[in-house]
Amino acid sequence: MTDASNTMWGGRFASGPAAIMEEINASIPFDKKLYAQDIAGSKAHAAMLAETGIISAKDRDEIVHGLNTILSEIESGAFEFSRRLEDIHMNVESRLAALIGPAAGRLHTARSRNDQVAVDFRLWVKAESEKTVVALSRLIAAFLDRAEEHASTVMPGFTHLQTAQPVTFGHHCMAYVEMFARDRSRFADAIERMDECPLGAAALAGTGFAIDRAMTAKALGFREPTRNSIDSVSDRDFALEFMAAAAICATHLSRFAEELVIWSTPQFGFIRLSDAFSTGSSIMPQKRNPDAAELVRAKTGRINGSLIALLTVMKGLPLSYSKDMQEDKEAVFDAAETLELCLAAMTGMALDLTVDKAAMKRAAGAGYSTATDLADWLVREAGLPFREAHHVTGRAVAAAEAKGVPLSKLTLGELQAIHPAITGAVYSCLTVEKSAASRTSFGGAAPAQVKKQVRYWRKRLAKG
């Protein structure tokens, strides 16, 4: 394209951009996703311009009618997007001019593409954040169901991926409830901060027209208008916050995905995913691969990469707007779509998995996981200082290892040979069930505590 000018740029440019410039400059292939927000912002702006007497009611009605027509065309697939017109704003404006004539030119009074894209993008990210809060609520509810179901299902608790102390699968699930609840609160908090409308900031300095920014903010569902016109067009914190929250959330999803991968191996055998979330091997007929969990784990890197990409774009930009910011949307769109898919997949897997209680119980008793219970008993019942009790327990573990038996299979005589204060009552704390049930401190692994926390979080979710 070398002989036709882009009339939307006005008289400053004598000829159109070279093909390579058109290619690098156009954002319509991805920012067309903002069409609904762009049209909503334009309708609110037109209504405000008419209300303040800047344009006539007749112009407003023609503009709104034309915008509604464009919305229908886009949603039906009849609208033809043009790379030559660069972005969603110019595509809509050009079509509006074709539909209603000169009145279309009055729509851009007292605004710029800078505040137009800022409000479009903020509306989109706000709506996506609200969707994510709902998706996280569903995921939390799924974990609460499994936690309640398995409040007494004993399994090993791990540190360093080594058997540490017996817990319950319900207690383990509740750890993820806490994580995803924090994620939910991060998105909710971000919504509060992004709930300000930049429309009316114009290019960067505001406008001399007597506009009513509070009116457009309210019409678009924002709490209030932004308070500084320069910051309004240069701010992308709302996008960064969304992606930072998404990256943390994806990390939590990835941690559980990793556990699903490990637990579904024959070496662990704690859980089984159905065919809905597994695949087979093209060569090994016995294989059941937890591909859905593996893909959730992998997609975390994609979300992290999107966050770093936008942080890098923004890190050196002087105020106010720079074209660099055109690179904000693809990263956010991809992160949002990826997170939405991962949340849906993990919710499905949390509800789908089958727990092998017997395998979990066997593993819970391995590795002398009740050793701490023996040490605690020596402190509580025999009055030993904990460090001495720790030493005595270590000798008991060594004796059990030498015999190839669990602590509960050492005879009373063998235990008393290690320390004479030990009595037969010690056996009450050496089973994995008794061990888990004894952790009655607030937030502990005891089934009663797990059920208490389930009830608490159900009430929290019900309150929104």
Short mmCIF file of C-alpha atoms in Angstrom, two decimals:
data_model
loop_
_atom_site.label_atom_id
_atom_site.label_comp_id
_atom_site.label_asym_id
_atom_site.label_seq_id
_atom_site.Cartn_x
_atom_site.Cartn_y
_atom_site.Cartn_z
CA MET A 1 0.00 0.00 0.00
CA THR A 2 1.86 3.07 -1.22
CA ASP A 3 -0.67 5.34 -2.86
CA ALA A 4 -3.63 5.62 -0.50
CA SER A 5 -3.60 7.73 2.63
CA ASN A 6 -5.13 6.61 5.89
CA THR A 7 -7.80 9.29 6.23
CA MET A 8 -8.23 8.55 9.93
CA TRP A 9 -4.79 10.06 10.52
CA GLY A 10 -5.81 13.37 8.94
CA GLY A 11 -3.60 15.66 6.84
CA ARG A 12 -0.33 15.16 8.72
CA PHE A 13 0.63 12.17 6.57
CA ALA A 14 0.85 12.63 2.80
CA SER A 15 0.79 8.93 2.04
CA GLY A 16 -0.09 5.70 3.76
CA PRO A 17 2.41 3.71 5.74
CA ALA A 18 4.67 1.21 4.07
CA ALA A 19 3.57 -2.41 4.20
CA ILE A 20 5.99 -3.24 7.01
CA MET A 21 4.75 -0.28 9.06
CA GLU A 22 1.17 -1.40 8.55
CA GLU A 23 2.12 -4.88 9.68
CA ILE A 24 3.85 -3.78 12.89
CA ASN A 25 1.34 -1.06 13.68
CA ALA A 26 -1.91 -2.99 13.35
CA SER A 27 -3.43 -4.41 16.52
CA ILE A 28 -6.85 -5.38 15.14
CA PRO A 29 -6.01 -9.12 14.92
CA PHE A 30 -6.06 -9.25 18.72
CA ASP A 31 -7.71 -6.10 20.07
CA LYS A 32 -10.93 -6.90 18.21
CA LYS A 33 -11.60 -8.96 21.33
CA LEU A 34 -12.44 -5.60 22.97
CA TYR A 35 -15.32 -4.83 20.60
CA ALA A 36 -18.08 -5.08 23.24
CA GLN A 37 -16.18 -2.85 25.68
CA ASP A 38 -15.34 -0.36 22.94
CA ILE A 39 -18.97 -0.06 21.86
CA ALA A 40 -20.19 0.19 25.47
CA GLY A 41 -17.67 2.95 26.16
CA SER A 42 -18.73 4.85 23.04
CA LYS A 43 -22.42 4.60 23.92
CA ALA A 44 -21.74 5.91 27.43
CA HIS A 45 -19.61 8.72 26.01
CA ALA A 46 -22.29 9.71 23.49
CA ALA A 47 -24.98 9.75 26.18
CA MET A 48 -22.81 11.99 28.35
CA LEU A 49 -22.00 14.36 25.46
CA ALA A 50 -25.72 14.79 24.81
CA GLU A 51 -26.57 15.20 28.48
CA THR A 52 -23.99 17.99 28.83
CA GLY A 53 -25.14 19.69 25.63
CA ILE A 54 -21.93 19.04 23.71
CA ILE A 55 -23.77 17.12 21.01
CA SER A 56 -27.48 17.05 20.17
CA ALA A 57 -29.91 14.35 21.27
CA LYS A 58 -30.45 13.57 17.59
CA ASP A 59 -26.75 12.94 17.06
CA ARG A 60 -26.68 10.77 20.18
CA ASP A 61 -29.59 8.67 18.99
CA GLU A 62 -28.02 8.17 15.57
CA ILE A 63 -24.69 7.26 17.15
CA VAL A 64 -26.24 4.76 19.56
CA HIS A 65 -28.33 3.21 16.79
CA GLY A 66 -25.25 2.87 14.59
CA LEU A 67 -23.20 1.37 17.43
CA ASN A 68 -25.95 -1.18 18.13
CA THR A 69 -25.95 -2.10 14.44
CA ILE A 70 -22.17 -2.60 14.53
CA LEU A 71 -22.46 -4.73 17.66
CA SER A 72 -24.98 -6.97 15.91
CA GLU A 73 -22.77 -7.21 12.82
CA ILE A 74 -19.73 -8.24 14.88
CA GLU A 75 -21.64 -10.80 16.91
CA SER A 76 -23.21 -12.31 13.80
CA GLY A 77 -19.86 -12.51 12.00
CA ALA A 78 -20.91 -10.08 9.27
CA PHE A 79 -18.49 -7.30 10.26
CA GLU A 80 -15.32 -7.01 8.16
CA PHE A 81 -12.29 -5.99 10.22
CA SER A 82 -9.62 -4.05 8.35
CA ARG A 83 -5.87 -4.11 9.15
CA ARG A 84 -5.58 -0.77 7.34
CA LEU A 85 -7.67 0.81 10.11
CA GLU A 86 -5.19 -0.46 12.74
CA ASP A 87 -7.35 -1.18 15.76
CA ILE A 88 -10.82 -1.86 17.09
CA HIS A 89 -11.48 1.83 17.73
CA MET A 90 -10.84 2.93 14.15
CA ASN A 91 -12.67 -0.08 12.72
CA VAL A 92 -15.78 0.79 14.71
CA GLU A 93 -15.49 4.52 13.97
CA SER A 94 -15.06 3.94 10.23
CA ARG A 95 -18.09 1.66 10.07
CA LEU A 96 -20.11 4.13 12.13
CA ALA A 97 -19.30 6.88 9.63
CA ALA A 98 -20.45 4.65 6.79
CA LEU A 99 -23.70 3.92 8.60
CA ILE A 100 -24.75 7.35 9.90
CA GLY A 101 -22.60 9.92 8.15
CA PRO A 102 -21.32 13.18 9.75
CA ALA A 103 -22.84 12.51 13.18
CA ALA A 104 -20.23 9.76 13.64
CA GLY A 105 -17.48 12.38 13.66
CA ARG A 106 -18.97 14.02 16.74
CA LEU A 107 -18.53 10.89 18.87
CA HIS A 108 -14.81 11.45 19.28
CA THR A 109 -15.34 14.89 20.83
CA ALA A 110 -13.55 15.21 24.20
CA ARG A 111 -11.81 11.85 24.04
CA SER A 112 -8.72 10.23 22.53
CA ARG A 113 -7.78 6.71 21.56
CA ASN A 114 -5.53 6.84 24.62
CA ASP A 115 -8.37 7.03 27.14
CA GLN A 116 -10.58 4.94 24.84
CA VAL A 117 -8.23 1.95 24.92
CA ALA A 118 -7.60 2.47 28.62
CA VAL A 119 -11.30 2.17 29.44
CA ASP A 120 -11.86 -0.72 27.01
CA PHE A 121 -8.98 -2.72 28.40
CA ARG A 122 -9.84 -1.96 32.01
CA LEU A 123 -13.45 -3.05 31.45
CA TRP A 124 -12.22 -6.31 29.92
CA VAL A 125 -9.74 -7.08 32.72
CA LYS A 126 -12.31 -6.20 35.36
CA ALA A 127 -14.85 -8.57 33.83
CA GLU A 128 -12.22 -11.29 33.52
CA SER A 129 -11.25 -10.82 37.17
CA GLU A 130 -14.88 -11.23 38.19
CA LYS A 131 -15.10 -14.44 36.13
CA THR A 132 -11.94 -15.72 37.81
CA VAL A 133 -13.40 -15.07 41.28
CA VAL A 134 -16.40 -17.22 40.31
CA ALA A 135 -14.19 -19.97 38.87
CA LEU A 136 -12.08 -20.01 42.04
CA SER A 137 -15.23 -20.28 44.14
CA ARG A 138 -16.19 -23.40 42.18
CA LEU A 139 -12.72 -24.86 42.66
CA ILE A 140 -12.77 -24.15 46.40
CA ALA A 141 -16.21 -25.77 46.67
CA ALA A 142 -14.83 -28.90 44.94
CA PHE A 143 -11.96 -29.12 47.43
CA LEU A 144 -14.35 -28.60 50.33
CA ASP A 145 -16.42 -31.54 49.11
CA ARG A 146 -13.37 -33.80 48.97
CA ALA A 147 -12.09 -32.52 52.32
CA GLU A 148 -15.39 -33.30 54.02
CA GLU A 149 -15.56 -36.72 52.38
CA HIS A 150 -12.02 -37.59 53.47
CA ALA A 151 -11.74 -35.82 56.82
CA SER A 152 -10.70 -39.12 58.42
CA THR A 153 -8.80 -40.70 55.50
CA VAL A 154 -5.28 -41.06 56.85
CA MET A 155 -2.33 -40.32 54.57
CA PRO A 156 1.31 -39.37 55.09
CA GLY A 157 2.17 -35.73 55.48
CA PHE A 158 5.45 -34.82 53.83
CA THR A 159 8.36 -32.47 54.28
CA HIS A 160 11.17 -32.65 51.70
CA LEU A 161 8.86 -35.22 50.02
CA GLN A 162 9.82 -37.56 52.87
CA THR A 163 7.19 -39.06 55.16
CA ALA A 164 6.89 -36.76 58.16
CA GLN A 165 3.70 -37.25 60.21
CA PRO A 166 0.29 -38.78 59.54
CA VAL A 167 -2.37 -36.32 58.38
CA THR A 168 -5.63 -36.85 56.52
CA PHE A 169 -6.44 -36.35 52.88
CA GLY A 170 -9.15 -33.97 54.00
CA HIS A 171 -6.59 -31.85 55.85
CA HIS A 172 -4.36 -31.89 52.77
CA CYS A 173 -7.26 -30.70 50.60
CA MET A 174 -7.95 -27.89 53.05
CA ALA A 175 -4.41 -26.59 52.50
CA TYR A 176 -5.42 -25.93 48.90
CA VAL A 177 -8.65 -24.30 50.03
CA GLU A 178 -6.52 -21.78 51.91
CA MET A 179 -4.31 -21.19 48.86
CA PHE A 180 -7.15 -20.74 46.40
CA ALA A 181 -9.05 -18.56 48.86
CA ARG A 182 -6.04 -16.23 48.95
CA ASP A 183 -6.03 -16.24 45.15
CA ARG A 184 -9.72 -15.38 45.16
CA SER A 185 -9.10 -12.48 47.53
CA ARG A 186 -6.25 -11.18 45.36
CA PHE A 187 -8.50 -10.95 42.32
CA ALA A 188 -11.25 -9.36 44.41
CA ASP A 189 -8.79 -6.81 45.80
CA ALA A 190 -7.52 -6.04 42.32
CA ILE A 191 -11.08 -5.37 41.16
CA GLU A 192 -11.40 -2.75 43.89
CA ARG A 193 -8.28 -0.95 42.68
CA MET A 194 -9.17 -1.09 38.99
CA ASP A 195 -12.74 0.08 39.61
CA GLU A 196 -11.99 3.61 38.34
CA CYS A 197 -12.89 4.92 34.91
CA PRO A 198 -10.19 6.59 32.75
CA LEU A 199 -12.62 7.79 30.08
CA GLY A 200 -12.45 11.57 29.78
CA ALA A 201 -8.70 11.80 30.40
CA ALA A 202 -8.43 12.27 26.62
CA ALA A 203 -4.90 12.09 25.20
CA LEU A 204 -3.20 12.84 28.52
CA ALA A 205 -4.26 16.27 29.82
CA GLY A 206 -8.04 16.03 30.06
CA THR A 207 -10.28 18.25 27.95
CA GLY A 208 -11.64 21.76 27.86
CA PHE A 209 -15.15 20.51 27.16
CA ALA A 210 -17.52 20.51 30.14
CA ILE A 211 -17.84 16.73 30.31
CA ASP A 212 -19.29 14.72 33.19
CA ARG A 213 -16.80 11.94 33.95
CA ALA A 214 -18.81 10.70 36.92
CA MET A 215 -21.72 10.03 34.56
CA THR A 216 -19.67 7.87 32.19
CA ALA A 217 -18.00 6.07 35.10
CA LYS A 218 -21.39 5.14 36.55
CA ALA A 219 -22.80 4.12 33.17
CA LEU A 220 -19.89 1.72 32.64
CA GLY A 221 -20.15 0.18 36.09
CA PHE A 222 -17.13 1.85 37.67
CA ARG A 223 -17.08 3.14 41.22
CA GLU A 224 -15.70 6.56 40.20
CA PRO A 225 -13.53 8.28 37.58
CA THR A 226 -9.74 8.24 37.81
CA ARG A 227 -8.23 11.35 39.41
CA ASN A 228 -5.19 12.12 37.25
CA SER A 229 -5.38 12.33 33.47
CA ILE A 230 -1.71 11.47 32.90
CA ASP A 231 -1.87 8.35 35.06
CA SER A 232 -5.21 7.43 33.51
CA VAL A 233 -3.74 6.80 30.07
CA SER A 234 -0.34 5.49 31.17
CA ASP A 235 -1.49 3.08 33.89
CA ARG A 236 -1.41 -0.65 33.22
CA ASP A 237 -1.19 -1.69 36.88
CA PHE A 238 -4.62 -3.28 36.61
CA ALA A 239 -3.31 -5.62 33.91
CA LEU A 240 -0.12 -6.35 35.82
CA GLU A 241 -2.06 -7.07 39.00
CA PHE A 242 -4.36 -9.41 37.15
CA MET A 243 -1.42 -11.32 35.71
CA ALA A 244 0.49 -11.36 39.00
CA ALA A 245 -2.56 -12.85 40.71
CA ALA A 246 -2.94 -15.26 37.80
CA ALA A 247 0.70 -16.35 38.10
CA ILE A 248 0.38 -17.03 41.84
CA CYS A 249 -2.88 -18.90 41.27
CA ALA A 250 -1.31 -20.95 38.47
CA THR A 251 1.55 -21.82 40.81
CA HIS A 252 -0.94 -23.23 43.31
CA LEU A 253 -2.68 -25.16 40.53
CA SER A 254 0.69 -26.49 39.41
CA ARG A 255 1.60 -27.69 42.90
CA PHE A 256 -1.56 -29.77 43.14
CA ALA A 257 -1.07 -30.96 39.56
CA GLU A 258 2.39 -32.17 40.53
CA GLU A 259 0.93 -34.08 43.46
CA LEU A 260 -1.67 -35.67 41.20
CA VAL A 261 1.10 -36.79 38.85
CA ILE A 262 3.11 -38.29 41.73
CA TRP A 263 0.14 -39.81 43.55
CA SER A 264 -1.18 -41.53 40.42
CA THR A 265 2.06 -43.47 39.87
CA PRO A 266 2.12 -47.17 40.83
CA GLN A 267 4.85 -46.32 43.33
CA PHE A 268 2.36 -44.19 45.29
CA GLY A 269 -1.02 -45.35 44.07
CA PHE A 270 -2.87 -42.82 46.24
CA ILE A 271 -5.33 -41.66 43.57
CA ARG A 272 -6.71 -42.59 40.19
CA LEU A 273 -7.98 -40.20 37.54
CA SER A 274 -10.71 -41.44 35.23
CA ASP A 275 -10.39 -41.72 31.47
CA ALA A 276 -11.86 -38.22 31.23
CA PHE A 277 -8.59 -36.75 32.52
CA SER A 278 -6.08 -39.40 31.40
CA THR A 279 -4.59 -40.60 28.14
CA GLY A 280 -2.98 -43.83 27.00
CA SER A 281 0.30 -44.63 25.31
CA SER A 282 0.67 -45.29 21.58
CA ILE A 283 3.01 -48.19 22.32
CA MET A 284 2.50 -49.28 25.94
CA PRO A 285 -1.06 -50.54 26.49
CA GLN A 286 -0.78 -50.58 30.28
CA LYS A 287 -0.10 -46.84 30.58
CA ARG A 288 -2.52 -44.30 32.10
CA ASN A 289 -0.97 -40.87 31.78
CA PRO A 290 -2.24 -37.93 33.88
CA ASP A 291 -1.94 -35.57 30.93
CA ALA A 292 -4.48 -33.03 32.15
CA ALA A 293 -2.48 -32.52 35.36
CA GLU A 294 0.79 -32.35 33.44
CA LEU A 295 -0.60 -29.70 31.10
CA VAL A 296 -1.85 -27.58 34.00
CA ARG A 297 1.65 -27.83 35.45
CA ALA A 298 3.22 -26.77 32.15
CA LYS A 299 0.84 -23.90 31.42
CA THR A 300 1.98 -22.16 34.59
CA GLY A 301 5.16 -21.25 32.73
CA ARG A 302 3.09 -19.68 29.98
CA ILE A 303 1.23 -17.47 32.46
CA ASN A 304 4.46 -16.52 34.22
CA GLY A 305 5.95 -15.59 30.85
CA SER A 306 3.04 -13.29 30.06
CA LEU A 307 3.54 -11.45 33.36
CA ILE A 308 7.25 -10.98 32.76
CA ALA A 309 6.61 -9.82 29.19
CA LEU A 310 4.31 -6.99 30.29
CA LEU A 311 6.51 -6.01 33.23
CA THR A 312 9.37 -5.70 30.73
CA VAL A 313 7.28 -3.59 28.35
CA MET A 314 6.29 -1.17 31.10
CA LYS A 315 9.55 -0.90 33.02
CA GLY A 316 11.15 1.93 31.02
CA LEU A 317 8.22 3.92 29.67
CA PRO A 318 8.14 7.66 30.37
CA LEU A 319 4.74 9.20 31.08
CA SER A 320 2.27 9.22 29.59
CA TYR A 321 1.22 6.96 26.68
CA SER A 322 3.64 5.16 24.36
CA LYS A 323 2.88 2.80 21.50
CA ASP A 324 4.75 0.10 23.43
CA MET A 325 1.54 -0.34 25.41
CA GLN A 326 -0.05 -1.95 22.38
CA GLU A 327 1.90 -5.02 23.49
CA ASP A 328 -0.10 -5.27 26.72
CA LYS A 329 -3.17 -7.04 25.39
CA GLU A 330 -1.93 -10.26 23.85
CA ALA A 331 -0.11 -11.21 27.06
CA VAL A 332 -3.17 -10.53 29.20
CA PHE A 333 -5.58 -12.24 26.82
CA ASP A 334 -3.42 -15.35 26.69
CA ALA A 335 -2.87 -15.46 30.46
CA ALA A 336 -6.59 -15.04 31.13
CA GLU A 337 -7.62 -17.75 28.68
CA THR A 338 -4.94 -20.12 29.97
CA LEU A 339 -5.89 -19.59 33.61
CA GLU A 340 -9.59 -20.06 32.84
CA LEU A 341 -8.83 -23.41 31.20
CA CYS A 342 -6.53 -24.53 34.03
CA LEU A 343 -9.10 -23.67 36.70
CA ALA A 344 -11.80 -25.60 34.87
CA ALA A 345 -9.48 -28.60 34.40
CA MET A 346 -8.40 -28.64 38.04
CA THR A 347 -11.98 -28.34 39.28
CA GLY A 348 -12.83 -31.32 37.10
CA MET A 349 -9.89 -33.36 38.38
CA ALA A 350 -10.60 -32.52 42.02
CA LEU A 351 -14.13 -33.87 41.62
CA ASP A 352 -13.07 -36.78 39.40
CA LEU A 353 -10.20 -38.39 41.31
CA THR A 354 -10.73 -41.63 43.22
CA VAL A 355 -8.83 -42.05 46.48
CA ASP A 356 -7.24 -45.39 47.45
CA LYS A 357 -7.69 -45.20 51.22
CA ALA A 358 -5.78 -48.41 51.88
CA ALA A 359 -2.73 -47.24 49.92
CA MET A 360 -2.75 -43.92 51.74
CA LYS A 361 -3.00 -45.62 55.12
CA ARG A 362 -0.12 -48.00 54.34
CA ALA A 363 2.07 -45.12 53.28
CA ALA A 364 1.06 -43.08 56.34
CA GLY A 365 2.54 -45.75 58.58
CA ALA A 366 5.78 -46.08 56.64
CA GLY A 367 8.95 -44.25 57.56
CA TYR A 368 8.19 -44.21 61.30
CA SER A 369 5.76 -41.35 60.88
CA THR A 370 4.50 -41.67 64.48
CA ALA A 371 7.95 -41.01 65.97
CA THR A 372 6.96 -37.47 66.91
CA ASP A 373 3.91 -38.85 68.70
CA LEU A 374 6.21 -41.04 70.81
CA ALA A 375 8.38 -38.03 71.63
CA ASP A 376 5.30 -35.96 72.53
CA TRP A 377 4.01 -38.80 74.75
CA LEU A 378 7.34 -38.93 76.61
CA VAL A 379 7.10 -35.18 77.26
CA ARG A 380 3.44 -35.22 78.21
CA GLU A 381 3.22 -38.47 80.20
CA ALA A 382 6.77 -39.17 81.40
CA GLY A 383 7.82 -35.56 81.99
CA LEU A 384 10.95 -35.70 79.85
CA PRO A 385 12.38 -32.52 78.32
CA PHE A 386 11.62 -32.54 74.62
CA ARG A 387 15.27 -32.79 73.58
CA GLU A 388 15.71 -35.88 75.75
CA ALA A 389 12.45 -37.31 74.44
CA HIS A 390 13.72 -36.68 70.91
CA HIS A 391 16.89 -38.65 71.69
CA VAL A 392 14.95 -41.54 73.26
CA THR A 393 12.61 -41.68 70.26
CA GLY A 394 15.57 -41.80 67.91
CA ARG A 395 16.87 -44.88 69.73
CA ALA A 396 13.41 -46.46 69.47
CA VAL A 397 13.32 -45.82 65.71
CA ALA A 398 16.79 -47.38 65.37
CA ALA A 399 15.60 -50.45 67.28
CA ALA A 400 12.52 -50.79 65.09
CA GLU A 401 14.60 -50.38 61.93
CA ALA A 402 16.95 -53.11 63.13
CA LYS A 403 14.01 -55.48 63.56
CA GLY A 404 12.30 -54.35 60.37
CA VAL A 405 9.05 -53.47 62.16
CA PRO A 406 7.04 -50.30 62.82
CA LEU A 407 7.29 -48.60 66.23
CA SER A 408 3.93 -50.05 67.25
CA LYS A 409 5.38 -53.59 66.92
CA LEU A 410 8.21 -53.08 69.40
CA THR A 411 7.42 -54.92 72.61
CA LEU A 412 6.92 -53.05 75.85
CA GLY A 413 10.08 -54.66 77.17
CA GLU A 414 12.08 -53.40 74.21
CA LEU A 415 10.71 -49.89 74.69
CA GLN A 416 11.36 -49.92 78.44
CA ALA A 417 14.93 -51.06 77.78
CA ILE A 418 15.34 -47.78 75.91
CA HIS A 419 13.66 -45.77 78.71
CA PRO A 420 12.03 -47.20 81.83
CA ALA A 421 9.37 -44.47 82.02
CA ILE A 422 7.56 -45.90 78.98
CA THR A 423 4.34 -47.78 79.83
CA GLY A 424 1.80 -49.76 77.89
CA ALA A 425 -0.26 -46.61 77.44
CA VAL A 426 2.23 -45.48 74.80
CA TYR A 427 0.65 -47.79 72.20
CA SER A 428 -2.43 -45.60 72.10
CA CYS A 429 -0.47 -42.94 70.19
CA LEU A 430 1.55 -45.14 67.84
CA THR A 431 -1.14 -45.85 65.22
CA VAL A 432 -1.55 -43.47 62.31
CA GLU A 433 -5.23 -42.92 63.08
CA LYS A 434 -4.51 -41.98 66.69
CA SER A 435 -1.66 -39.76 65.57
CA ALA A 436 -3.78 -37.75 63.16
CA ALA A 437 -6.68 -37.58 65.61
CA SER A 438 -4.40 -36.19 68.31
CA ARG A 439 -3.58 -33.04 66.27
CA THR A 440 -6.47 -31.11 67.77
CA SER A 441 -4.85 -27.66 67.81
CA PHE A 442 -6.67 -25.00 65.79
CA GLY A 443 -6.04 -25.70 62.12
CA GLY A 444 -4.57 -29.12 62.92
CA ALA A 445 -5.01 -32.44 61.12
CA ALA A 446 -7.58 -33.98 63.47
CA PRO A 447 -10.77 -34.94 61.61
CA ALA A 448 -12.82 -32.75 63.95
CA GLN A 449 -10.63 -29.76 63.06
CA VAL A 450 -10.89 -30.52 59.35
CA LYS A 451 -14.69 -30.59 59.55
CA LYS A 452 -14.65 -27.36 61.53
CA GLN A 453 -12.61 -25.65 58.82
CA VAL A 454 -14.88 -27.03 56.10
CA ARG A 455 -17.89 -25.49 57.85
CA TYR A 456 -16.05 -22.17 58.21
CA TRP A 457 -15.16 -21.99 54.51
CA ARG A 458 -18.62 -23.02 53.37
CA LYS A 459 -20.01 -20.06 55.30
CA ARG A 460 -17.36 -17.76 53.84
CA LEU A 461 -18.23 -18.86 50.30
CA ALA A 462 -21.95 -18.45 50.96
CA LYS A 463 -21.33 -14.85 52.03
CA GLY A 464 -19.39 -14.19 48.85
#
